[in-house]
């Protein structure tokens, strides 16, 4: 592989492929659901991490939510940013902080299609936590109808 950029080294705990089984989705306005998701975080020697998150239905294998993007960090501090494009037509910049095992980010700008479906998402927060060979992600969101509430919770194993 490519030589790892100095700025990426403190985030090397995130790199690689992660498989999440039976993620739990919920929201006050919808029926609870299960999902499977695969995450991949790669670097090509640049000061950024490229990532993808592909989810599918556990029984039918039908593709569900998909997102791709990049992670950047501000040099010499613990600030981190996610730049994310989602298949359902949302595009987000999320910013926050990281440690040697956790990332906490919240959306700072959220782009939406003029013909996007309702309800519009107003804010998203994500919490990643690595513990040994597992990675957990918890996602909260706010829509025009519902205050900040948990939408997703999933634990991944390193593939
Ligand atoms: C529903 C946003 C990630 C699966 C929704 C709704 C919104 C939303 C706004 C409608 C809520 C309502 O009607 O009040 C988002 C955002 C995500 C995200 C912003 C990421 C940042 C995911 C992921 C999955 C997923 C990863 C996994 C498969 C679903 C499902 C529904 C739903 C199954 C219910 C659809 C329905 O009943 O019509 N999501 N979502 N979402 N989301 Fe997500």
GROMACS .gro file of C-alpha atoms and ligand atoms in nm:
model
  202
    1UNK     CA    1   0.000   0.000   0.000
    2UNK     CA    2   0.087   0.368  -0.011
    3UNK     CA    3   0.296   0.523   0.263
    4UNK     CA    4   0.067   0.658   0.533
    5UNK     CA    5   0.051   1.038   0.558
    6UNK     CA    6   0.161   1.178   0.896
    7UNK     CA    7  -0.180   1.341   0.949
    8UNK     CA    8  -0.354   1.004   0.909
    9UNK     CA    9  -0.142   0.811   1.161
   10UNK     CA   10  -0.350   0.916   1.468
   11UNK     CA   11  -0.657   0.779   1.285
   12UNK     CA   12  -0.504   0.450   1.174
   13UNK     CA   13  -0.729   0.269   1.426
   14UNK     CA   14  -1.019   0.342   1.190
   15UNK     CA   15  -0.860   0.214   0.868
   16UNK     CA   16  -0.972  -0.104   0.695
   17UNK     CA   17  -1.294  -0.288   0.635
   18UNK     CA   18  -1.564  -0.332   0.898
   19UNK     CA   19  -1.873  -0.554   0.882
   20UNK     CA   20  -2.173  -0.468   1.098
   21UNK     CA   21  -2.435  -0.737   1.158
   22UNK     CA   22  -2.790  -0.660   1.256
   23UNK     CA   23  -2.771  -0.286   1.298
   24UNK     CA   24  -3.077  -0.146   1.472
   25UNK     CA   25  -3.268   0.139   1.310
   26UNK     CA   26  -3.549   0.333   1.472
   27UNK     CA   27  -3.712   0.674   1.483
   28UNK     CA   28  -4.035   0.796   1.646
   29UNK     CA   29  -4.204   0.827   1.305
   30UNK     CA   30  -4.107   0.489   1.152
   31UNK     CA   31  -4.119   0.114   1.223
   32UNK     CA   32  -3.802  -0.030   1.382
   33UNK     CA   33  -3.580  -0.209   1.131
   34UNK     CA   34  -3.262  -0.419   1.110
   35UNK     CA   35  -2.980  -0.372   0.863
   36UNK     CA   36  -2.635  -0.502   0.770
   37UNK     CA   37  -2.361  -0.254   0.682
   38UNK     CA   38  -2.006  -0.262   0.554
   39UNK     CA   39  -1.768   0.028   0.615
   40UNK     CA   40  -1.436   0.081   0.446
   41UNK     CA   41  -1.177   0.344   0.531
   42UNK     CA   42  -0.875   0.368   0.299
   43UNK     CA   43  -0.586   0.606   0.240
   44UNK     CA   44  -0.373   0.657  -0.068
   45UNK     CA   45  -0.094   0.858   0.092
   46UNK     CA   46  -0.282   1.190   0.084
   47UNK     CA   47  -0.378   1.374   0.406
   48UNK     CA   48  -0.731   1.233   0.391
   49UNK     CA   49  -0.919   0.908   0.438
   50UNK     CA   50  -1.166   0.792   0.176
   51UNK     CA   51  -1.462   0.598   0.306
   52UNK     CA   52  -1.775   0.413   0.202
   53UNK     CA   53  -2.073   0.283   0.402
   54UNK     CA   54  -2.300   0.040   0.221
   55UNK     CA   55  -2.603  -0.108   0.393
   56UNK     CA   56  -2.847  -0.376   0.292
   57UNK     CA   57  -3.150  -0.565   0.420
   58UNK     CA   58  -3.049  -0.869   0.635
   59UNK     CA   59  -3.308  -1.105   0.483
   60UNK     CA   60  -3.358  -0.987   0.123
   61UNK     CA   61  -3.002  -0.851   0.071
   62UNK     CA   62  -3.166  -0.553  -0.097
   63UNK     CA   63  -2.934  -0.248  -0.097
   64UNK     CA   64  -3.044   0.023   0.147
   65UNK     CA   65  -2.861   0.339   0.254
   66UNK     CA   66  -2.526   0.411   0.082
   67UNK     CA   67  -2.276   0.684   0.144
   68UNK     CA   68  -1.928   0.773   0.025
   69UNK     CA   69  -1.694   1.047   0.132
   70UNK     CA   70  -1.372   1.168   0.280
   71UNK     CA   71  -1.236   1.243   0.623
   72UNK     CA   72  -0.997   1.534   0.676
   73UNK     CA   73  -0.840   1.670   0.989
   74UNK     CA   74  -0.706   2.002   1.096
   75UNK     CA   75  -0.329   1.975   1.151
   76UNK     CA   76  -0.190   1.993   1.506
   77UNK     CA   77  -0.522   1.949   1.686
   78UNK     CA   78  -0.803   1.701   1.747
   79UNK     CA   79  -1.048   1.857   1.497
   80UNK     CA   80  -1.188   1.627   1.228
   81UNK     CA   81  -1.432   1.666   0.939
   82UNK     CA   82  -1.640   1.422   0.736
   83UNK     CA   83  -1.744   1.517   0.381
   84UNK     CA   84  -2.034   1.287   0.291
   85UNK     CA   85  -2.255   1.219  -0.012
   86UNK     CA   86  -2.562   0.999   0.043
   87UNK     CA   87  -2.760   0.800  -0.214
   88UNK     CA   88  -3.087   0.952  -0.093
   89UNK     CA   89  -2.976   1.299  -0.197
   90UNK     CA   90  -2.824   1.448   0.117
   91UNK     CA   91  -2.475   1.591   0.125
   92UNK     CA   92  -2.316   1.675   0.460
   93UNK     CA   93  -2.015   1.835   0.621
   94UNK     CA   94  -1.983   1.701   0.976
   95UNK     CA   95  -1.721   1.833   1.217
   96UNK     CA   96  -1.603   1.738   1.563
   97UNK     CA   97  -1.314   1.582   1.749
   98UNK     CA   98  -1.126   1.250   1.772
   99UNK     CA   99  -0.914   1.058   2.022
  100UNK     CA  100  -0.718   0.730   1.993
  101UNK     CA  101  -1.045   0.534   1.994
  102UNK     CA  102  -1.339   0.769   1.937
  103UNK     CA  103  -1.481   1.020   1.690
  104UNK     CA  104  -1.770   1.257   1.765
  105UNK     CA  105  -1.900   1.473   1.482
  106UNK     CA  106  -2.210   1.678   1.409
  107UNK     CA  107  -2.337   1.823   1.083
  108UNK     CA  108  -2.228   2.182   1.021
  109UNK     CA  109  -2.386   2.207   0.678
  110UNK     CA  110  -2.642   1.986   0.515
  111UNK     CA  111  -2.728   2.002   0.147
  112UNK     CA  112  -3.058   1.879   0.013
  113UNK     CA  113  -3.214   1.834  -0.331
  114UNK     CA  114  -3.486   2.078  -0.438
  115UNK     CA  115  -3.691   1.762  -0.505
  116UNK     CA  116  -3.577   1.568  -0.195
  117UNK     CA  117  -3.841   1.366  -0.007
  118UNK     CA  118  -3.987   1.487   0.323
  119UNK     CA  119  -3.924   1.520   0.607
  120UNK     CA  120  -3.605   1.721   0.553
  121UNK     CA  121  -3.314   1.625   0.780
  122UNK     CA  122  -3.197   1.924   0.986
  123UNK     CA  123  -2.902   1.784   1.179
  124UNK     CA  124  -2.702   1.463   1.220
  125UNK     CA  125  -2.456   1.350   1.490
  126UNK     CA  126  -2.231   1.043   1.473
  127UNK     CA  127  -2.031   0.874   1.743
  128UNK     CA  128  -1.770   0.609   1.648
  129UNK     CA  129  -1.597   0.411   1.920
  130UNK     CA  130  -1.335   0.140   1.871
  131UNK     CA  131  -1.301  -0.128   2.138
  132UNK     CA  132  -1.053  -0.404   2.047
  133UNK     CA  133  -1.168  -0.566   1.724
  134UNK     CA  134  -1.507  -0.395   1.726
  135UNK     CA  135  -1.623  -0.053   1.613
  136UNK     CA  136  -1.955   0.095   1.722
  137UNK     CA  137  -2.147   0.372   1.544
  138UNK     CA  138  -2.444   0.555   1.695
  139UNK     CA  139  -2.626   0.810   1.478
  140UNK     CA  140  -2.881   1.068   1.592
  141UNK     CA  141  -3.077   1.297   1.365
  142UNK     CA  142  -3.318   1.587   1.377
  143UNK     CA  143  -3.580   1.646   1.107
  144UNK     CA  144  -3.824   1.931   1.051
  145UNK     CA  145  -4.079   1.718   1.241
  146UNK     CA  146  -3.874   1.543   1.510
  147UNK     CA  147  -3.612   1.672   1.758
  148UNK     CA  148  -3.265   1.508   1.785
  149UNK     CA  149  -3.336   1.135   1.835
  150UNK     CA  150  -3.144   0.810   1.781
  151UNK     CA  151  -3.184   0.665   1.428
  152UNK     CA  152  -2.906   0.403   1.408
  153UNK     CA  153  -2.695   0.184   1.636
  154UNK     CA  154  -2.458  -0.083   1.503
  155UNK     CA  155  -2.144  -0.274   1.603
  156UNK     CA  156  -1.893  -0.375   1.335
  157UNK     CA  157  -1.622  -0.640   1.340
  158UNK     CA  158  -1.291  -0.597   1.155
  159UNK     CA  159  -1.304  -0.794   0.830
  160LIG     C1  160  -3.605   0.681   0.753
  160LIG     C2  161  -3.253   1.009   0.727
  160LIG     C3  162  -2.922   0.659   0.752
  160LIG     C4  163  -3.272   0.334   0.695
  160LIG     C5  164  -3.538   0.801   0.749
  160LIG     C6  165  -3.601   0.931   0.749
  160LIG     C7  166  -3.502   1.022   0.740
  160LIG     C8  167  -3.377   0.950   0.736
  160LIG     C9  168  -3.517   1.173   0.734
  160LIG    C10  169  -3.751   0.959   0.756
  160LIG    C11  170  -3.789   0.986   0.898
  160LIG    C12  171  -3.933   1.029   0.913
  160LIG     O1  172  -4.015   0.992   0.828
  160LIG     O2  173  -3.963   1.100   1.011
  160LIG    C13  174  -3.135   0.942   0.737
  160LIG    C14  175  -3.006   1.007   0.743
  160LIG    C15  176  -2.913   0.908   0.752
  160LIG    C16  177  -2.983   0.782   0.748
  160LIG    C17  178  -2.984   1.157   0.742
  160LIG    C18  179  -2.762   0.917   0.763
  160LIG    C19  180  -2.702   1.028   0.801
  160LIG    C20  181  -2.988   0.540   0.735
  160LIG    C21  182  -2.922   0.411   0.724
  160LIG    C22  183  -3.019   0.320   0.711
  160LIG    C23  184  -3.147   0.391   0.710
  160LIG    C24  185  -2.771   0.384   0.730
  160LIG    C25  186  -2.991   0.174   0.702
  160LIG    C26  187  -3.040   0.091   0.624
  160LIG    C27  188  -3.391   0.400   0.708
  160LIG    C28  189  -3.521   0.335   0.699
  160LIG    C29  190  -3.617   0.433   0.718
  160LIG    C30  191  -3.544   0.558   0.737
  160LIG    C31  192  -3.545   0.185   0.673
  160LIG    C32  193  -3.768   0.415   0.719
  160LIG    C33  194  -3.819   0.438   0.580
  160LIG    C34  195  -3.968   0.430   0.575
  160LIG     O3  196  -4.027   0.369   0.666
  160LIG     O4  197  -4.024   0.486   0.482
  160LIG     N1  198  -3.402   0.815   0.743
  160LIG     N2  199  -3.117   0.807   0.741
  160LIG     N3  200  -3.124   0.524   0.726
  160LIG     N4  201  -3.410   0.533   0.732
  160LIG    FE1  202  -3.265   0.669   0.745
   0.00000   0.00000   0.00000
